[in-house]
Amino acid sequence: MASTLPGGDFAPRESPMVGGAIAKIGPTGLEDASSKFLGSAARDVQQVTQYLETAQKEWDTIEASDAYNKYQEKLVQLAYDPNTGYLNVKGKGAVDPAYHQKYNDLFRTAQEELAGTLTSPGAKRIFAQQSSVGAMRSRASLMEHSAKERTAYESTTYNKGIENGLANAWRSHGNDAEFGGVLSEMERSTRDFAQRNGAPPEAIEDAVRDIKNKAVKARFDGAMSAGGSEDIKMARAIRDNATGFLDTTTKLHMDEKLKVMEKGNKEMKVINTTYEKFRPGTRDAPVQIESMMDDVRKEFPGESASFFETVRVGLINRGNERDTQIAKEDGKNYGLLQKALSSGVSLSKMQTMPEWSLVTPAHHALLMDKARADAY
């Protein structure tokens, strides 16, 4: 006997009977439907998975970018802050190794703190890549700034040393050994500085020669400023002994100074000598100037007009200075004589006092008038 299974989409099918029982039922249509359903579900799961993965990647990128923006802001602050920014550290402070250590630690600390705020490994990985590039740029900027400041600081230090050396050369004009030590130190520091900055050998030797030239010039000026006759002789000797390496400008400087000094010395010698000749009439020196100058012109016929004018002005000044001094002495002595007269010293007695010969005739007359008035 054949049996059938009803089914909406399934056609009736005979099932063989084995021993009075159903041996096998083969629902081919049901298997196909299940397969389709399972395939569709798998695709849905895959799509959902892909969506979630895409959404996670997008979120990781957004979160990492937000952290990186904050890191960049921090790097800008570490660079440009007016009080703490590394670009505002100058001179020695930017050369100290502790300077590099401090800011590299701050770069790393800021990076680690922002990485700790991220919620997924993907965001951490993206931020690590981005922030590593930012940190590398900041470290390069830090090193570049330090290099510039090192150059500036080294130059400042070298120039200060040369300035001190020139001052010592100026002061040591009378001591050969001391000047030799100063010059050796200046040459050594100049050579070292030039070598550290990569100067070629020719440039190094030029720099050393220039420093030697400046040192000798400073020593010469020191001797000239002392102004004594022996100092002038020493200045001339300094100039003569250094002709082998002095530049033209320095030679002219020294020659002109020697010429001016020698001319000035001659002028002062003439002024002193001429004035001493008229010493008994010093009070009348201003009115005797032309007479004095006639003698000077006869004695030095080949001198320039400026030489004679300097002598004339010097004689006038000497006369005025002497007049001022005489006036002070006269006033002092006149006061002493007045006091003596008021204390009862007679006129005849007062005229024997040393101060009487030191006051002017005008004061003599005043004192005699007062003595006569007191007598009445």
Coordinates of C-alpha atoms in Angstrom, one line a residue:
M1 CA 0.0 0.0 0.0
A2 CA 1.4 3.4 -0.9
S3 CA 1.2 6.4 1.5
T4 CA 1.5 10.2 0.7
L5 CA 2.7 13.3 2.7
P6 CA 0.7 16.4 2.0
G7 CA 2.7 19.7 1.7
G8 CA 2.0 23.1 0.3
D9 CA 5.0 23.3 -2.1
F10 CA 5.8 19.6 -2.0
A11 CA 4.4 17.2 -4.5
P12 CA 3.0 13.9 -3.2
R13 CA 5.6 11.2 -3.2
E14 CA 5.4 7.6 -2.6
S15 CA 7.4 6.1 0.2
P16 CA 8.5 2.5 0.0
M17 CA 7.3 0.3 2.8
V18 CA 9.8 -2.0 4.4
G19 CA 8.3 -4.5 6.7
G20 CA 5.1 -2.5 7.0
A21 CA 6.9 0.8 8.0
I22 CA 8.1 3.9 6.2
A23 CA 11.7 3.4 5.3
K24 CA 12.7 7.0 4.2
I25 CA 11.1 10.4 3.5
G26 CA 13.2 12.7 1.2
P27 CA 11.9 16.4 1.5
T28 CA 14.1 17.9 -1.2
G29 CA 12.1 21.2 -1.2
L30 CA 12.5 21.8 2.6
E31 CA 16.3 21.3 2.3
D32 CA 16.5 23.9 -0.4
A33 CA 14.5 26.4 1.7
S34 CA 16.7 25.8 4.7
S35 CA 19.8 26.2 2.7
K36 CA 18.6 29.5 1.2
F37 CA 17.7 30.8 4.7
L38 CA 21.0 29.9 6.2
G39 CA 22.9 31.4 3.3
S40 CA 20.9 34.6 3.7
A41 CA 21.6 34.7 7.4
A42 CA 25.3 34.2 6.9
R43 CA 25.4 37.0 4.5
D44 CA 23.5 39.3 6.9
V45 CA 26.0 38.4 9.7
Q46 CA 28.9 39.1 7.4
Q47 CA 27.4 42.5 6.4
V48 CA 26.8 43.4 10.0
T49 CA 30.3 42.3 10.9
Q50 CA 31.7 44.4 8.1
Y51 CA 29.7 47.4 9.1
L52 CA 30.8 47.1 12.7
E53 CA 34.4 46.7 11.6
T54 CA 34.1 49.8 9.4
A55 CA 32.4 51.8 12.1
Q56 CA 35.1 50.8 14.6
K57 CA 37.8 51.9 12.2
E58 CA 36.1 55.2 11.6
W59 CA 35.7 55.7 15.3
D60 CA 39.3 54.8 15.9
T61 CA 40.4 57.3 13.3
I62 CA 38.2 60.1 14.7
E63 CA 39.2 59.4 18.3
A64 CA 42.9 59.2 17.4
S65 CA 42.7 62.4 15.4
D66 CA 41.1 64.2 18.2
A67 CA 43.9 63.1 20.6
Y68 CA 46.5 64.0 18.0
N69 CA 45.0 67.5 17.6
K70 CA 45.3 67.9 21.4
Y71 CA 48.9 66.6 21.2
Q72 CA 49.8 69.2 18.5
E73 CA 48.3 72.0 20.7
K74 CA 50.5 70.8 23.6
L75 CA 53.6 70.7 21.3
V76 CA 52.9 74.3 20.2
Q77 CA 52.5 75.4 23.8
L78 CA 55.8 73.7 24.7
A79 CA 57.5 75.5 21.9
Y80 CA 56.0 79.0 22.0
D81 CA 54.8 79.7 25.5
P82 CA 56.4 83.1 26.5
N83 CA 57.4 81.8 29.9
T84 CA 58.1 78.1 29.4
G85 CA 58.5 77.5 25.6
Y86 CA 61.7 76.0 24.5
L87 CA 62.1 78.5 21.7
N88 CA 62.2 81.3 24.3
V89 CA 65.1 79.8 26.2
K90 CA 68.2 81.7 25.2
G91 CA 71.9 81.5 25.5
K92 CA 73.5 79.1 28.0
G93 CA 70.1 77.7 29.0
A94 CA 69.4 76.3 25.6
V95 CA 72.8 74.6 25.4
D96 CA 72.7 72.8 28.8
P97 CA 72.0 69.0 28.3
A98 CA 69.3 69.3 30.9
Y99 CA 67.4 71.5 28.5
H100 CA 67.1 68.7 26.0
Q101 CA 66.2 66.1 28.6
K102 CA 63.4 68.4 30.1
Y103 CA 61.6 69.0 26.8
N104 CA 62.0 65.4 25.5
D105 CA 60.4 64.2 28.7
L106 CA 57.6 66.7 28.3
F107 CA 57.0 65.5 24.7
R108 CA 56.8 61.9 25.8
T109 CA 54.6 62.6 28.9
A110 CA 52.0 64.5 26.9
Q111 CA 52.0 61.6 24.3
E112 CA 51.5 59.0 27.0
E113 CA 48.8 60.9 28.8
L114 CA 46.7 61.4 25.7
A115 CA 47.2 57.8 24.6
G116 CA 45.8 56.8 28.0
T117 CA 42.5 58.5 27.1
L118 CA 41.9 56.3 24.1
T119 CA 39.4 53.4 24.3
S120 CA 40.5 50.9 21.7
P121 CA 43.8 49.3 20.5
G122 CA 43.1 50.6 17.0
A123 CA 42.8 54.3 18.1
K124 CA 46.0 53.8 20.2
R125 CA 47.8 52.4 17.2
I126 CA 46.8 55.3 14.9
F127 CA 47.6 57.9 17.6
A128 CA 51.0 56.3 18.2
Q129 CA 51.9 56.6 14.5
Q130 CA 50.6 60.2 14.3
S131 CA 52.1 61.5 17.5
S132 CA 55.5 59.8 16.8
V133 CA 55.7 62.0 13.7
G134 CA 54.7 65.1 15.7
A135 CA 57.2 64.3 18.5
M136 CA 60.0 63.8 15.9
R137 CA 59.3 67.2 14.4
S138 CA 59.3 68.9 17.8
R139 CA 62.6 67.2 18.7
A140 CA 64.1 68.4 15.5
S141 CA 62.9 71.9 16.2
L142 CA 64.3 71.7 19.7
M143 CA 67.7 70.6 18.4
E144 CA 67.8 73.3 15.7
H145 CA 67.0 76.0 18.3
S146 CA 69.7 74.6 20.6
A147 CA 72.2 74.6 17.8
K148 CA 71.5 78.2 16.9
E149 CA 71.7 79.3 20.6
R150 CA 74.9 77.3 21.0
T151 CA 76.5 79.2 18.1
A152 CA 75.3 82.6 19.5
Y153 CA 76.3 81.7 23.1
E154 CA 79.7 80.5 21.9
S155 CA 80.2 83.7 19.9
T156 CA 79.2 85.9 22.8
T157 CA 81.6 84.0 25.2
Y158 CA 84.4 84.2 22.7
N159 CA 83.9 87.9 22.0
K160 CA 83.7 88.7 25.7
G161 CA 87.0 86.9 26.2
I162 CA 88.6 88.9 23.4
E163 CA 87.2 92.1 24.9
N164 CA 88.8 91.2 28.2
G165 CA 92.0 90.3 26.5
L166 CA 92.2 93.6 24.7
A167 CA 91.6 95.5 28.0
N168 CA 94.5 93.5 29.6
A169 CA 96.7 94.3 26.6
W170 CA 95.9 98.0 27.1
R171 CA 96.9 97.8 30.8
S172 CA 100.0 95.7 30.2
H173 CA 101.7 98.1 27.9
G174 CA 104.7 98.4 30.2
N175 CA 105.2 94.7 30.9
D176 CA 106.4 92.5 28.1
A177 CA 105.9 89.2 29.9
E178 CA 102.4 90.1 30.9
F179 CA 101.5 91.2 27.4
G180 CA 103.0 88.0 26.0
G181 CA 100.7 85.9 28.2
V182 CA 97.7 87.9 27.2
L183 CA 98.5 87.6 23.5
S184 CA 99.1 83.8 23.7
E185 CA 95.7 83.3 25.4
M186 CA 93.9 85.4 22.8
E187 CA 95.6 83.6 19.9
R188 CA 94.7 80.2 21.4
S189 CA 91.0 81.0 22.0
T190 CA 90.7 82.5 18.5
R191 CA 92.2 79.4 16.9
D192 CA 90.0 77.0 19.0
F193 CA 86.9 79.1 18.2
A194 CA 87.6 79.1 14.4
Q195 CA 88.3 75.4 14.4
R196 CA 85.1 74.5 16.2
N197 CA 83.1 76.5 13.6
G198 CA 84.7 74.6 10.7
A199 CA 86.9 77.4 9.4
P200 CA 89.5 76.4 6.8
P201 CA 93.2 76.7 7.8
E202 CA 93.7 79.9 5.8
A203 CA 90.8 81.6 7.5
I204 CA 92.0 80.4 10.9
E205 CA 95.4 82.0 10.3
D206 CA 93.8 85.2 9.1
A207 CA 91.7 85.4 12.3
V208 CA 94.7 84.8 14.5
R209 CA 96.7 87.5 12.6
D210 CA 93.8 89.9 13.0
I211 CA 93.6 89.3 16.8
K212 CA 97.3 89.8 17.2
N213 CA 97.0 93.1 15.3
K214 CA 94.2 94.3 17.6
A215 CA 96.2 93.3 20.7
V216 CA 99.3 95.2 19.7
K217 CA 97.1 98.2 18.8
A218 CA 95.5 98.1 22.3
R219 CA 98.9 97.9 23.9
F220 CA 100.1 100.9 21.8
D221 CA 97.0 102.9 22.8
G222 CA 97.6 102.0 26.5
A223 CA 101.1 103.4 26.3
M224 CA 100.0 106.6 24.5
S225 CA 97.2 107.2 27.1
A226 CA 99.8 107.2 29.9
G227 CA 101.3 110.2 28.2
G228 CA 104.8 110.3 29.8
S229 CA 107.9 110.7 27.7
E230 CA 109.0 107.1 28.4
D231 CA 105.5 105.9 27.6
I232 CA 105.7 107.6 24.2
K233 CA 109.1 106.0 23.5
M234 CA 107.5 102.6 24.4
A235 CA 104.6 103.3 22.1
R236 CA 107.0 104.0 19.2
A237 CA 108.9 100.9 20.0
I238 CA 105.7 98.8 20.0
R239 CA 104.8 100.3 16.6
D240 CA 108.3 99.6 15.2
N241 CA 108.5 96.0 16.4
A242 CA 105.1 95.1 15.0
T243 CA 105.5 96.4 11.4
G244 CA 105.7 92.9 10.1
F245 CA 102.1 92.0 10.7
L246 CA 100.2 95.3 11.3
D247 CA 97.6 96.1 8.7
T248 CA 97.6 99.5 6.9
T249 CA 94.8 101.0 9.0
T250 CA 96.5 100.2 12.3
K251 CA 99.8 101.6 11.1
L252 CA 98.2 104.9 10.0
H253 CA 96.4 105.0 13.4
M254 CA 99.6 104.6 15.3
D255 CA 101.5 107.1 13.1
E256 CA 98.8 109.7 13.5
K257 CA 98.7 109.3 17.2
L258 CA 102.4 109.6 17.6
K259 CA 102.4 112.7 15.4
V260 CA 99.7 114.3 17.4
M261 CA 101.3 113.4 20.7
E262 CA 104.7 114.7 19.7
K263 CA 103.2 117.9 18.3
G264 CA 101.2 118.3 21.6
N265 CA 104.3 117.7 23.7
K266 CA 106.3 120.3 21.7
E267 CA 103.4 122.8 22.1
M268 CA 103.3 122.2 25.8
K269 CA 107.1 122.5 26.1
V270 CA 107.0 125.8 24.3
I271 CA 104.1 127.1 26.4
N272 CA 105.8 126.1 29.6
T273 CA 109.2 127.5 28.6
T274 CA 107.7 130.8 27.3
Y275 CA 105.5 131.3 30.3
E276 CA 108.4 130.7 32.7
K277 CA 110.4 133.5 31.0
F278 CA 107.6 135.9 31.9
R279 CA 107.1 134.5 35.4
P280 CA 107.8 137.8 37.2
G281 CA 105.0 139.4 35.3
T282 CA 102.5 136.6 35.4
R283 CA 99.7 138.9 36.6
D284 CA 100.0 140.8 33.4
A285 CA 100.5 137.7 31.2
P286 CA 97.3 138.2 29.1
V287 CA 98.4 141.6 28.0
Q288 CA 101.9 140.3 27.2
I289 CA 100.8 137.5 24.9
E290 CA 101.6 139.3 21.6
S291 CA 105.1 140.1 22.9
M292 CA 105.5 136.4 23.9
M293 CA 104.2 135.2 20.6
D294 CA 106.7 137.3 18.7
D295 CA 109.5 135.6 20.5
V296 CA 107.9 132.1 19.8
R297 CA 107.5 132.8 16.1
K298 CA 111.2 133.9 15.9
E299 CA 112.3 130.7 17.7
F300 CA 110.1 128.3 15.6
P301 CA 109.9 129.9 12.1
G302 CA 108.8 126.7 10.3
E303 CA 105.8 125.8 12.5
S304 CA 102.2 125.9 11.2
A305 CA 99.6 128.5 12.1
S306 CA 97.7 125.9 14.2
F307 CA 100.9 125.4 16.2
F308 CA 101.2 129.1 17.0
E309 CA 97.5 129.4 17.8
T310 CA 97.7 126.5 20.3
V311 CA 100.7 128.1 22.0
R312 CA 98.9 131.4 22.2
V313 CA 95.7 129.9 23.7
G314 CA 97.9 127.9 26.1
L315 CA 99.7 131.1 27.3
I316 CA 96.4 132.9 27.8
N317 CA 95.0 130.0 29.8
R318 CA 98.2 129.9 31.9
G319 CA 97.9 133.6 32.6
N320 CA 94.3 133.3 33.6
E321 CA 95.0 130.3 35.9
R322 CA 97.8 132.2 37.5
D323 CA 95.6 135.3 38.0
T324 CA 93.0 133.2 39.6
Q325 CA 95.5 131.7 42.0
I326 CA 97.0 135.1 42.8
A327 CA 93.5 136.4 43.5
K328 CA 92.8 133.6 45.9
E329 CA 96.1 134.1 47.7
D330 CA 95.5 137.9 47.8
G331 CA 92.1 137.5 49.3
K332 CA 93.3 135.1 51.9
N333 CA 96.3 137.3 53.0
Y334 CA 94.1 140.5 52.9
G335 CA 91.7 138.8 55.3
L336 CA 94.6 137.9 57.7
L337 CA 95.9 141.5 57.7
Q338 CA 92.4 142.8 58.3
K339 CA 92.0 140.5 61.3
A340 CA 95.5 141.6 62.6
L341 CA 94.5 145.3 62.3
S342 CA 91.2 144.8 64.1
S343 CA 93.0 143.0 67.0
G344 CA 95.1 146.2 67.6
V345 CA 98.2 145.5 65.5
S346 CA 99.6 148.9 64.4
L347 CA 100.0 149.8 60.7
S348 CA 103.8 149.9 61.0
K349 CA 103.8 146.5 62.7
M350 CA 101.4 145.1 60.1
Q351 CA 103.6 146.3 57.2
T352 CA 106.4 144.0 58.5
M353 CA 104.2 140.9 58.4
P354 CA 104.9 138.4 55.5
E355 CA 101.3 138.7 54.2
W356 CA 101.8 142.4 53.5
S357 CA 104.1 141.7 50.6
L358 CA 101.6 139.2 49.1
V359 CA 98.6 141.5 48.7
T360 CA 98.0 143.9 45.9
P361 CA 98.7 147.7 46.1
A362 CA 94.9 148.2 46.1
H363 CA 94.6 146.2 49.3
H364 CA 97.6 148.1 50.8
A365 CA 95.7 151.3 50.3
L366 CA 92.5 149.9 51.9
L367 CA 94.4 148.7 54.9
M368 CA 96.2 152.0 55.4
D369 CA 92.9 153.9 55.1
K370 CA 91.3 151.7 57.7
A371 CA 94.3 152.1 60.1
R372 CA 94.1 155.9 59.8
A373 CA 90.4 155.8 60.4
D374 CA 90.8 153.7 63.5
A375 CA 93.4 156.1 64.8
Y376 CA 91.0 159.0 64.8

